[in-house]
């Protein structure tokens, strides 16, 4: 069921990633030239916030980053997917993930649970090329290419992107998230970055992935080394930040969801500052 190049999702080169976005913000993000908005967290299976965003926009795609298989039953997610896709064909991408072992007391083997979830989506006719998997390690990265459009890695580096592309092949979709802080003050950027990273220092899947990328035990222990923070949270001038984000594309990414670490009411303003350096073309 490996995705072919002609069925690979096309979300443009860059999108916005965040916990939530209003339909009005989404319209402005679209006008700046971003191809998608990714909504993080573990949204309920009803996904009732998706249609208002799609209704307010014309070409923008909406993606989940990610639906948690432990809290959003596959049958309900399939129903939501078909409801959205029937109304707005080809504009919704279902991001799926297993969440974190530490957050679930009844946590079965994640790989097995994920494959069973994908089996249920298959039974309900959710197309493989309209879903992606949160993937960090080699086994789930390979699964993402076999059972979905591709992978949506989180908290990684361009080096990981290059490794992921090698594993999943040229035809699979690859969309690594990257955090940014719009400041040239390195100390301030690292302070903001460490607050955003704090929870992840206790999560084994991220810690293990950072180790695979060459970070030491000391570096991935709270509060994290400057080298680690700088690797996963870009800062500097807008040109420097854009250059860092483009490294993912150079390493093989198709699309980069950009998570600006700022207040929600400042999101569009920040994305507007980055749009030019990222090479985006304003619409309308």
PDB file of C-alpha atoms in Angstrom:
ATOM      1  CA  UNK A   1       0.000   0.000   0.000  1.00  0.00           C
ATOM      2  CA  UNK A   2       3.040   2.257  -0.361  1.00  0.00           C
ATOM      3  CA  UNK A   3       2.107   5.737  -1.556  1.00  0.00           C
ATOM      4  CA  UNK A   4       3.007   6.613  -5.117  1.00  0.00           C
ATOM      5  CA  UNK A   5       4.441   9.991  -6.051  1.00  0.00           C
ATOM      6  CA  UNK A   6       1.346  11.030  -7.975  1.00  0.00           C
ATOM      7  CA  UNK A   7      -0.905  10.521  -4.929  1.00  0.00           C
ATOM      8  CA  UNK A   8       1.382  12.280  -2.459  1.00  0.00           C
ATOM      9  CA  UNK A   9      -0.405  15.078  -0.546  1.00  0.00           C
ATOM     10  CA  UNK A  10       0.478  18.577  -1.727  1.00  0.00           C
ATOM     11  CA  UNK A  11       0.377  21.042   1.157  1.00  0.00           C
ATOM     12  CA  UNK A  12       2.874  23.497  -0.268  1.00  0.00           C
ATOM     13  CA  UNK A  13       6.326  23.939   1.208  1.00  0.00           C
ATOM     14  CA  UNK A  14       5.321  25.438   4.537  1.00  0.00           C
ATOM     15  CA  UNK A  15       2.382  25.387   6.919  1.00  0.00           C
ATOM     16  CA  UNK A  16       1.518  26.663  10.369  1.00  0.00           C
ATOM     17  CA  UNK A  17       1.464  24.367  13.392  1.00  0.00           C
ATOM     18  CA  UNK A  18      -0.270  25.188  16.662  1.00  0.00           C
ATOM     19  CA  UNK A  19      -2.689  24.098  19.331  1.00  0.00           C
ATOM     20  CA  UNK A  20      -5.534  25.873  17.613  1.00  0.00           C
ATOM     21  CA  UNK A  21      -6.352  28.483  15.023  1.00  0.00           C
ATOM     22  CA  UNK A  22      -9.520  30.468  14.406  1.00  0.00           C
ATOM     23  CA  UNK A  23     -11.169  30.453  10.979  1.00  0.00           C
ATOM     24  CA  UNK A  24     -10.295  34.149  10.664  1.00  0.00           C
ATOM     25  CA  UNK A  25      -6.635  33.460  11.416  1.00  0.00           C
ATOM     26  CA  UNK A  26      -6.654  30.577   8.953  1.00  0.00           C
ATOM     27  CA  UNK A  27      -7.908  32.891   6.219  1.00  0.00           C
ATOM     28  CA  UNK A  28      -5.027  35.284   6.889  1.00  0.00           C
ATOM     29  CA  UNK A  29      -2.504  32.432   7.023  1.00  0.00           C
ATOM     30  CA  UNK A  30      -3.757  31.243   3.638  1.00  0.00           C
ATOM     31  CA  UNK A  31      -3.436  34.744   2.203  1.00  0.00           C
ATOM     32  CA  UNK A  32       0.225  34.833   3.278  1.00  0.00           C
ATOM     33  CA  UNK A  33       0.932  31.788   1.098  1.00  0.00           C
ATOM     34  CA  UNK A  34       1.076  29.009   3.666  1.00  0.00           C
ATOM     35  CA  UNK A  35      -0.411  25.773   2.373  1.00  0.00           C
ATOM     36  CA  UNK A  36      -1.825  24.255   5.532  1.00  0.00           C
ATOM     37  CA  UNK A  37      -2.642  24.668   9.186  1.00  0.00           C
ATOM     38  CA  UNK A  38      -1.768  21.781  11.496  1.00  0.00           C
ATOM     39  CA  UNK A  39      -3.651  21.556  14.762  1.00  0.00           C
ATOM     40  CA  UNK A  40      -1.700  19.904  17.545  1.00  0.00           C
ATOM     41  CA  UNK A  41      -2.725  18.210  20.754  1.00  0.00           C
ATOM     42  CA  UNK A  42      -5.089  15.252  20.835  1.00  0.00           C
ATOM     43  CA  UNK A  43      -8.375  16.572  19.440  1.00  0.00           C
ATOM     44  CA  UNK A  44     -11.630  14.688  20.084  1.00  0.00           C
ATOM     45  CA  UNK A  45     -12.768  12.333  17.343  1.00  0.00           C
ATOM     46  CA  UNK A  46     -15.645  14.586  16.236  1.00  0.00           C
ATOM     47  CA  UNK A  47     -13.202  17.099  14.664  1.00  0.00           C
ATOM     48  CA  UNK A  48     -16.004  19.631  14.499  1.00  0.00           C
ATOM     49  CA  UNK A  49     -13.565  22.558  14.360  1.00  0.00           C
ATOM     50  CA  UNK A  50     -12.271  21.527  10.923  1.00  0.00           C
ATOM     51  CA  UNK A  51     -15.183  22.569   8.688  1.00  0.00           C
ATOM     52  CA  UNK A  52     -15.364  26.188   9.939  1.00  0.00           C
ATOM     53  CA  UNK A  53     -11.706  26.629   8.924  1.00  0.00           C
ATOM     54  CA  UNK A  54     -12.216  25.052   5.515  1.00  0.00           C
ATOM     55  CA  UNK A  55     -15.379  27.055   4.950  1.00  0.00           C
ATOM     56  CA  UNK A  56     -13.543  30.327   5.590  1.00  0.00           C
ATOM     57  CA  UNK A  57     -10.684  29.464   3.223  1.00  0.00           C
ATOM     58  CA  UNK A  58     -10.434  28.309  -0.377  1.00  0.00           C
ATOM     59  CA  UNK A  59      -7.263  26.249  -0.919  1.00  0.00           C
ATOM     60  CA  UNK A  60      -5.779  25.914   2.567  1.00  0.00           C
ATOM     61  CA  UNK A  61      -5.515  22.369   3.879  1.00  0.00           C
ATOM     62  CA  UNK A  62      -6.147  21.343   7.473  1.00  0.00           C
ATOM     63  CA  UNK A  63      -4.163  18.563   9.136  1.00  0.00           C
ATOM     64  CA  UNK A  64      -4.262  17.017  12.596  1.00  0.00           C
ATOM     65  CA  UNK A  65      -0.936  16.790  14.360  1.00  0.00           C
ATOM     66  CA  UNK A  66      -2.038  14.422  15.803  1.00  0.00           C
ATOM     67  CA  UNK A  67      -5.220  12.467  16.518  1.00  0.00           C
ATOM     68  CA  UNK A  68      -4.347  10.158  19.420  1.00  0.00           C
ATOM     69  CA  UNK A  69      -5.312   6.527  18.825  1.00  0.00           C
ATOM     70  CA  UNK A  70      -5.971   5.994  22.545  1.00  0.00           C
ATOM     71  CA  UNK A  71      -8.480   8.843  22.911  1.00  0.00           C
ATOM     72  CA  UNK A  72     -10.101   9.032  19.451  1.00  0.00           C
ATOM     73  CA  UNK A  73     -11.679   5.714  18.378  1.00  0.00           C
ATOM     74  CA  UNK A  74     -10.977   4.690  14.799  1.00  0.00           C
ATOM     75  CA  UNK A  75     -14.656   4.224  13.911  1.00  0.00           C
ATOM     76  CA  UNK A  76     -15.514   7.760  15.061  1.00  0.00           C
ATOM     77  CA  UNK A  77     -12.477   9.235  13.327  1.00  0.00           C
ATOM     78  CA  UNK A  78     -13.434   7.512  10.081  1.00  0.00           C
ATOM     79  CA  UNK A  79     -16.925   8.979  10.307  1.00  0.00           C
ATOM     80  CA  UNK A  80     -15.473  12.446  10.855  1.00  0.00           C
ATOM     81  CA  UNK A  81     -13.008  12.033   7.997  1.00  0.00           C
ATOM     82  CA  UNK A  82     -15.734  11.123   5.505  1.00  0.00           C
ATOM     83  CA  UNK A  83     -17.965  13.961   6.693  1.00  0.00           C
ATOM     84  CA  UNK A  84     -15.171  16.488   6.160  1.00  0.00           C
ATOM     85  CA  UNK A  85     -13.861  15.004   2.930  1.00  0.00           C
ATOM     86  CA  UNK A  86     -17.316  14.829   1.376  1.00  0.00           C
ATOM     87  CA  UNK A  87     -17.825  18.525   2.062  1.00  0.00           C
ATOM     88  CA  UNK A  88     -14.266  19.635   1.205  1.00  0.00           C
ATOM     89  CA  UNK A  89     -12.661  16.956  -0.993  1.00  0.00           C
ATOM     90  CA  UNK A  90      -8.897  16.662  -0.716  1.00  0.00           C
ATOM     91  CA  UNK A  91      -8.449  19.446   1.827  1.00  0.00           C
ATOM     92  CA  UNK A  92      -8.191  17.446   5.053  1.00  0.00           C
ATOM     93  CA  UNK A  93      -5.178  15.354   6.057  1.00  0.00           C
ATOM     94  CA  UNK A  94      -5.581  12.989   9.002  1.00  0.00           C
ATOM     95  CA  UNK A  95      -2.482  12.881  11.188  1.00  0.00           C
ATOM     96  CA  UNK A  96      -2.481   9.869  13.533  1.00  0.00           C
ATOM     97  CA  UNK A  97      -0.193   8.932  16.399  1.00  0.00           C
ATOM     98  CA  UNK A  98       0.181   6.699  19.429  1.00  0.00           C
ATOM     99  CA  UNK A  99       0.847   9.482  21.936  1.00  0.00           C
ATOM    100  CA  UNK A 100       3.103   8.782  24.880  1.00  0.00           C
ATOM    101  CA  UNK A 101       3.464   5.654  26.977  1.00  0.00           C
ATOM    102  CA  UNK A 102       3.710   7.784  30.123  1.00  0.00           C
ATOM    103  CA  UNK A 103       0.255   9.299  29.552  1.00  0.00           C
ATOM    104  CA  UNK A 104      -1.791   6.107  29.312  1.00  0.00           C
ATOM    105  CA  UNK A 105      -2.232   3.452  31.991  1.00  0.00           C
ATOM    106  CA  UNK A 106      -3.707   0.915  29.545  1.00  0.00           C
ATOM    107  CA  UNK A 107      -0.980   1.310  26.957  1.00  0.00           C
ATOM    108  CA  UNK A 108      -0.713  -1.765  24.727  1.00  0.00           C
ATOM    109  CA  UNK A 109       2.271  -2.305  22.482  1.00  0.00           C
ATOM    110  CA  UNK A 110       2.163   0.926  20.461  1.00  0.00           C
ATOM    111  CA  UNK A 111       3.130  -0.595  17.112  1.00  0.00           C
ATOM    112  CA  UNK A 112       0.494  -3.302  17.342  1.00  0.00           C
ATOM    113  CA  UNK A 113      -2.157  -0.841  18.475  1.00  0.00           C
ATOM    114  CA  UNK A 114      -1.300   1.506  15.610  1.00  0.00           C
ATOM    115  CA  UNK A 115      -1.531  -1.228  12.973  1.00  0.00           C
ATOM    116  CA  UNK A 116      -4.888  -2.336  14.380  1.00  0.00           C
ATOM    117  CA  UNK A 117      -6.106   1.271  14.233  1.00  0.00           C
ATOM    118  CA  UNK A 118      -5.018   1.520  10.598  1.00  0.00           C
ATOM    119  CA  UNK A 119      -6.824  -1.750   9.879  1.00  0.00           C
ATOM    120  CA  UNK A 120     -10.049  -0.206  11.207  1.00  0.00           C
ATOM    121  CA  UNK A 121      -9.558   2.913   9.086  1.00  0.00           C
ATOM    122  CA  UNK A 122      -9.054   0.666   6.048  1.00  0.00           C
ATOM    123  CA  UNK A 123     -12.291  -1.153   6.840  1.00  0.00           C
ATOM    124  CA  UNK A 124     -14.093   2.195   6.930  1.00  0.00           C
ATOM    125  CA  UNK A 125     -12.606   3.339   3.629  1.00  0.00           C
ATOM    126  CA  UNK A 126     -10.299   6.089   4.882  1.00  0.00           C
ATOM    127  CA  UNK A 127      -7.767   6.349   2.032  1.00  0.00           C
ATOM    128  CA  UNK A 128      -4.129   5.763   2.881  1.00  0.00           C
ATOM    129  CA  UNK A 129      -3.043   8.807   0.881  1.00  0.00           C
ATOM    130  CA  UNK A 130      -5.083  11.154   3.115  1.00  0.00           C
ATOM    131  CA  UNK A 131      -3.498  10.090   6.386  1.00  0.00           C
ATOM    132  CA  UNK A 132      -0.003  10.410   7.858  1.00  0.00           C
ATOM    133  CA  UNK A 133       1.642   8.900  10.917  1.00  0.00           C
ATOM    134  CA  UNK A 134       3.532  10.600  13.704  1.00  0.00           C
ATOM    135  CA  UNK A 135       6.840   8.778  13.368  1.00  0.00           C
ATOM    136  CA  UNK A 136      10.304   9.101  14.876  1.00  0.00           C
ATOM    137  CA  UNK A 137      11.956   5.665  14.963  1.00  0.00           C
ATOM    138  CA  UNK A 138      12.769   3.456  11.986  1.00  0.00           C
ATOM    139  CA  UNK A 139       9.956   0.923  12.476  1.00  0.00           C
ATOM    140  CA  UNK A 140       7.090   3.441  12.493  1.00  0.00           C
ATOM    141  CA  UNK A 141       8.733   5.507   9.764  1.00  0.00           C
ATOM    142  CA  UNK A 142       8.676   2.438   7.513  1.00  0.00           C
ATOM    143  CA  UNK A 143       5.079   1.735   8.536  1.00  0.00           C
ATOM    144  CA  UNK A 144       4.121   5.298   7.606  1.00  0.00           C
ATOM    145  CA  UNK A 145       5.205   4.686   4.029  1.00  0.00           C
ATOM    146  CA  UNK A 146       3.540   1.270   3.868  1.00  0.00           C
ATOM    147  CA  UNK A 147       0.173   2.150   5.431  1.00  0.00           C
ATOM    148  CA  UNK A 148      -0.261   5.901   4.926  1.00  0.00           C
ATOM    149  CA  UNK A 149       0.851   8.803   2.779  1.00  0.00           C
ATOM    150  CA  UNK A 150       3.956   9.188   4.931  1.00  0.00           C
ATOM    151  CA  UNK A 151       5.330  10.655   8.135  1.00  0.00           C
ATOM    152  CA  UNK A 152       4.866  13.695  10.352  1.00  0.00           C
ATOM    153  CA  UNK A 153       7.888  13.730  12.703  1.00  0.00           C
ATOM    154  CA  UNK A 154       7.858  16.116  15.661  1.00  0.00           C
ATOM    155  CA  UNK A 155      10.724  17.800  17.511  1.00  0.00           C
ATOM    156  CA  UNK A 156      13.381  16.658  15.106  1.00  0.00           C
ATOM    157  CA  UNK A 157      16.238  18.116  13.072  1.00  0.00           C
ATOM    158  CA  UNK A 158      17.136  18.262   9.374  1.00  0.00           C
ATOM    159  CA  UNK A 159      19.539  15.379  10.073  1.00  0.00           C
ATOM    160  CA  UNK A 160      16.565  13.279  11.165  1.00  0.00           C
ATOM    161  CA  UNK A 161      14.678  14.392   8.068  1.00  0.00           C
ATOM    162  CA  UNK A 162      17.477  13.074   5.862  1.00  0.00           C
ATOM    163  CA  UNK A 163      17.475   9.749   7.721  1.00  0.00           C
ATOM    164  CA  UNK A 164      13.681   9.527   7.509  1.00  0.00           C
ATOM    165  CA  UNK A 165      13.695  10.177   3.761  1.00  0.00           C
ATOM    166  CA  UNK A 166      16.222   7.387   3.289  1.00  0.00           C
ATOM    167  CA  UNK A 167      13.974   4.993   5.229  1.00  0.00           C
ATOM    168  CA  UNK A 168      10.619   5.845   3.679  1.00  0.00           C
ATOM    169  CA  UNK A 169      11.770   6.239   0.084  1.00  0.00           C
ATOM    170  CA  UNK A 170      11.166   9.034  -2.430  1.00  0.00           C
ATOM    171  CA  UNK A 171       7.422   8.580  -2.935  1.00  0.00           C
ATOM    172  CA  UNK A 172       6.234   8.931   0.668  1.00  0.00           C
ATOM    173  CA  UNK A 173       5.178  12.276   2.119  1.00  0.00           C
ATOM    174  CA  UNK A 174       7.434  13.778   4.801  1.00  0.00           C
ATOM    175  CA  UNK A 175       6.369  16.744   6.950  1.00  0.00           C
ATOM    176  CA  UNK A 176       8.646  17.436   9.945  1.00  0.00           C
ATOM    177  CA  UNK A 177       7.466  20.067  12.437  1.00  0.00           C
ATOM    178  CA  UNK A 178       9.965  22.707  13.589  1.00  0.00           C
ATOM    179  CA  UNK A 179       9.644  25.310  16.336  1.00  0.00           C
ATOM    180  CA  UNK A 180      10.797  28.903  15.998  1.00  0.00           C
ATOM    181  CA  UNK A 181      11.183  31.966  18.215  1.00  0.00           C
ATOM    182  CA  UNK A 182      11.328  35.289  16.410  1.00  0.00           C
ATOM    183  CA  UNK A 183      14.136  36.966  18.304  1.00  0.00           C
ATOM    184  CA  UNK A 184      17.844  37.549  17.772  1.00  0.00           C
ATOM    185  CA  UNK A 185      18.393  37.304  21.543  1.00  0.00           C
ATOM    186  CA  UNK A 186      19.738  33.765  21.988  1.00  0.00           C
ATOM    187  CA  UNK A 187      19.174  33.734  25.756  1.00  0.00           C
ATOM    188  CA  UNK A 188      15.545  34.805  25.341  1.00  0.00           C
ATOM    189  CA  UNK A 189      14.979  32.269  22.556  1.00  0.00           C
ATOM    190  CA  UNK A 190      16.404  29.453  24.664  1.00  0.00           C
ATOM    191  CA  UNK A 191      14.273  30.477  27.623  1.00  0.00           C
ATOM    192  CA  UNK A 192      11.134  30.291  25.492  1.00  0.00           C
ATOM    193  CA  UNK A 193      12.326  27.103  23.831  1.00  0.00           C
ATOM    194  CA  UNK A 194      13.010  25.353  27.128  1.00  0.00           C
ATOM    195  CA  UNK A 195       9.505  26.120  28.371  1.00  0.00           C
ATOM    196  CA  UNK A 196       8.079  24.513  25.231  1.00  0.00           C
ATOM    197  CA  UNK A 197      10.374  21.490  25.527  1.00  0.00           C
ATOM    198  CA  UNK A 198       9.951  20.917  29.262  1.00  0.00           C
ATOM    199  CA  UNK A 199       7.369  18.107  29.074  1.00  0.00           C
ATOM    200  CA  UNK A 200       9.323  16.218  26.416  1.00  0.00           C
ATOM    201  CA  UNK A 201      12.388  15.651  28.591  1.00  0.00           C
ATOM    202  CA  UNK A 202      10.359  13.013  30.436  1.00  0.00           C
ATOM    203  CA  UNK A 203       8.993  11.248  27.350  1.00  0.00           C
ATOM    204  CA  UNK A 204      10.950   8.202  26.254  1.00  0.00           C
ATOM    205  CA  UNK A 205      10.176   8.365  22.536  1.00  0.00           C
ATOM    206  CA  UNK A 206      11.639  11.867  22.183  1.00  0.00           C
ATOM    207  CA  UNK A 207      14.588  11.125  24.464  1.00  0.00           C
ATOM    208  CA  UNK A 208      15.424   8.000  22.479  1.00  0.00           C
ATOM    209  CA  UNK A 209      15.172   9.854  19.199  1.00  0.00           C
ATOM    210  CA  UNK A 210      17.480  12.618  20.403  1.00  0.00           C
ATOM    211  CA  UNK A 211      19.994   9.965  21.451  1.00  0.00           C
ATOM    212  CA  UNK A 212      19.815   8.435  17.987  1.00  0.00           C
ATOM    213  CA  UNK A 213      20.637  11.898  16.643  1.00  0.00           C
ATOM    214  CA  UNK A 214      23.800  12.048  18.739  1.00  0.00           C
ATOM    215  CA  UNK A 215      22.757  13.982  21.835  1.00  0.00           C
ATOM    216  CA  UNK A 216      24.126  12.748  25.159  1.00  0.00           C
ATOM    217  CA  UNK A 217      22.151  11.769  28.255  1.00  0.00           C
ATOM    218  CA  UNK A 218      23.201  15.032  29.908  1.00  0.00           C
ATOM    219  CA  UNK A 219      22.046  17.084  26.914  1.00  0.00           C
ATOM    220  CA  UNK A 220      18.563  15.575  26.894  1.00  0.00           C
ATOM    221  CA  UNK A 221      18.078  15.881  30.647  1.00  0.00           C
ATOM    222  CA  UNK A 222      16.056  18.866  31.863  1.00  0.00           C
ATOM    223  CA  UNK A 223      16.642  21.737  31.218  1.00  0.00           C
ATOM    224  CA  UNK A 224      18.424  20.499  28.082  1.00  0.00           C
ATOM    225  CA  UNK A 225      21.678  21.694  26.578  1.00  0.00           C
ATOM    226  CA  UNK A 226      21.910  24.836  24.483  1.00  0.00           C
ATOM    227  CA  UNK A 227      22.925  22.606  21.567  1.00  0.00           C
ATOM    228  CA  UNK A 228      19.734  20.569  21.835  1.00  0.00           C
ATOM    229  CA  UNK A 229      17.463  23.586  22.235  1.00  0.00           C
ATOM    230  CA  UNK A 230      19.084  25.364  19.299  1.00  0.00           C
ATOM    231  CA  UNK A 231      18.745  22.229  17.167  1.00  0.00           C
ATOM    232  CA  UNK A 232      14.970  21.921  17.588  1.00  0.00           C
ATOM    233  CA  UNK A 233      13.985  25.580  18.174  1.00  0.00           C
ATOM    234  CA  UNK A 234      15.209  28.002  15.513  1.00  0.00           C
ATOM    235  CA  UNK A 235      15.916  31.622  16.377  1.00  0.00           C
ATOM    236  CA  UNK A 236      17.736  34.630  14.969  1.00  0.00           C
ATOM    237  CA  UNK A 237      16.846  36.947  12.123  1.00  0.00           C
ATOM    238  CA  UNK A 238      13.914  35.963   9.948  1.00  0.00           C
ATOM    239  CA  UNK A 239      16.400  35.096   7.199  1.00  0.00           C
ATOM    240  CA  UNK A 240      18.354  32.841   9.573  1.00  0.00           C
ATOM    241  CA  UNK A 241      15.176  31.123  10.760  1.00  0.00           C
ATOM    242  CA  UNK A 242      13.984  30.631   7.188  1.00  0.00           C
ATOM    243  CA  UNK A 243      17.347  29.161   6.248  1.00  0.00           C
ATOM    244  CA  UNK A 244      17.066  26.657   9.102  1.00  0.00           C
ATOM    245  CA  UNK A 245      13.545  25.636   8.061  1.00  0.00           C
ATOM    246  CA  UNK A 246      14.623  25.239   4.448  1.00  0.00           C
ATOM    247  CA  UNK A 247      17.289  22.753   5.586  1.00  0.00           C
ATOM    248  CA  UNK A 248      14.438  20.279   6.110  1.00  0.00           C
ATOM    249  CA  UNK A 249      13.413  20.705   2.471  1.00  0.00           C
ATOM    250  CA  UNK A 250      17.007  20.265   1.358  1.00  0.00           C
ATOM    251  CA  UNK A 251      17.171  17.088   3.471  1.00  0.00           C
ATOM    252  CA  UNK A 252      14.123  15.604   1.751  1.00  0.00           C
ATOM    253  CA  UNK A 253      11.014  17.058   3.406  1.00  0.00           C
ATOM    254  CA  UNK A 254       8.006  17.824   1.228  1.00  0.00           C
ATOM    255  CA  UNK A 255       6.415  20.249   3.665  1.00  0.00           C
ATOM    256  CA  UNK A 256       7.441  21.858   6.972  1.00  0.00           C
ATOM    257  CA  UNK A 257       4.803  22.764   9.577  1.00  0.00           C
ATOM    258  CA  UNK A 258       6.226  25.791  11.415  1.00  0.00           C
ATOM    259  CA  UNK A 259       5.344  26.163  15.080  1.00  0.00           C
ATOM    260  CA  UNK A 260       5.927  29.767  16.143  1.00  0.00           C
ATOM    261  CA  UNK A 261       6.316  29.962  19.904  1.00  0.00           C
ATOM    262  CA  UNK A 262       4.282  33.071  20.561  1.00  0.00           C
ATOM    263  CA  UNK A 263       0.911  34.141  21.915  1.00  0.00           C
ATOM    264  CA  UNK A 264      -2.064  33.096  19.830  1.00  0.00           C
ATOM    265  CA  UNK A 265      -2.994  36.672  19.015  1.00  0.00           C
ATOM    266  CA  UNK A 266       0.519  37.258  17.639  1.00  0.00           C
ATOM    267  CA  UNK A 267       0.594  34.166  15.419  1.00  0.00           C
ATOM    268  CA  UNK A 268      -0.424  35.725  12.111  1.00  0.00           C
ATOM    269  CA  UNK A 269       1.911  38.676  12.634  1.00  0.00           C
ATOM    270  CA  UNK A 270       4.832  36.297  13.228  1.00  0.00           C
ATOM    271  CA  UNK A 271       3.974  34.150  10.221  1.00  0.00           C
ATOM    272  CA  UNK A 272       3.767  37.295   8.106  1.00  0.00           C
ATOM    273  CA  UNK A 273       7.339  38.201   9.109  1.00  0.00           C
ATOM    274  CA  UNK A 274       8.556  34.787   8.007  1.00  0.00           C
ATOM    275  CA  UNK A 275       6.560  34.566   4.773  1.00  0.00           C
ATOM    276  CA  UNK A 276       8.944  36.635   2.648  1.00  0.00           C
ATOM    277  CA  UNK A 277      12.162  34.945   3.795  1.00  0.00           C
ATOM    278  CA  UNK A 278      10.477  31.561   3.287  1.00  0.00           C
ATOM    279  CA  UNK A 279       9.758  32.531  -0.316  1.00  0.00           C
ATOM    280  CA  UNK A 280       5.987  32.401   0.004  1.00  0.00           C
ATOM    281  CA  UNK A 281       3.742  34.265  -2.401  1.00  0.00           C
ATOM    282  CA  UNK A 282       0.813  36.196  -0.986  1.00  0.00           C
ATOM    283  CA  UNK A 283      -2.620  35.308  -2.357  1.00  0.00           C
ATOM    284  CA  UNK A 284      -5.350  37.739  -3.226  1.00  0.00           C
TER     285      UNK A 284
END
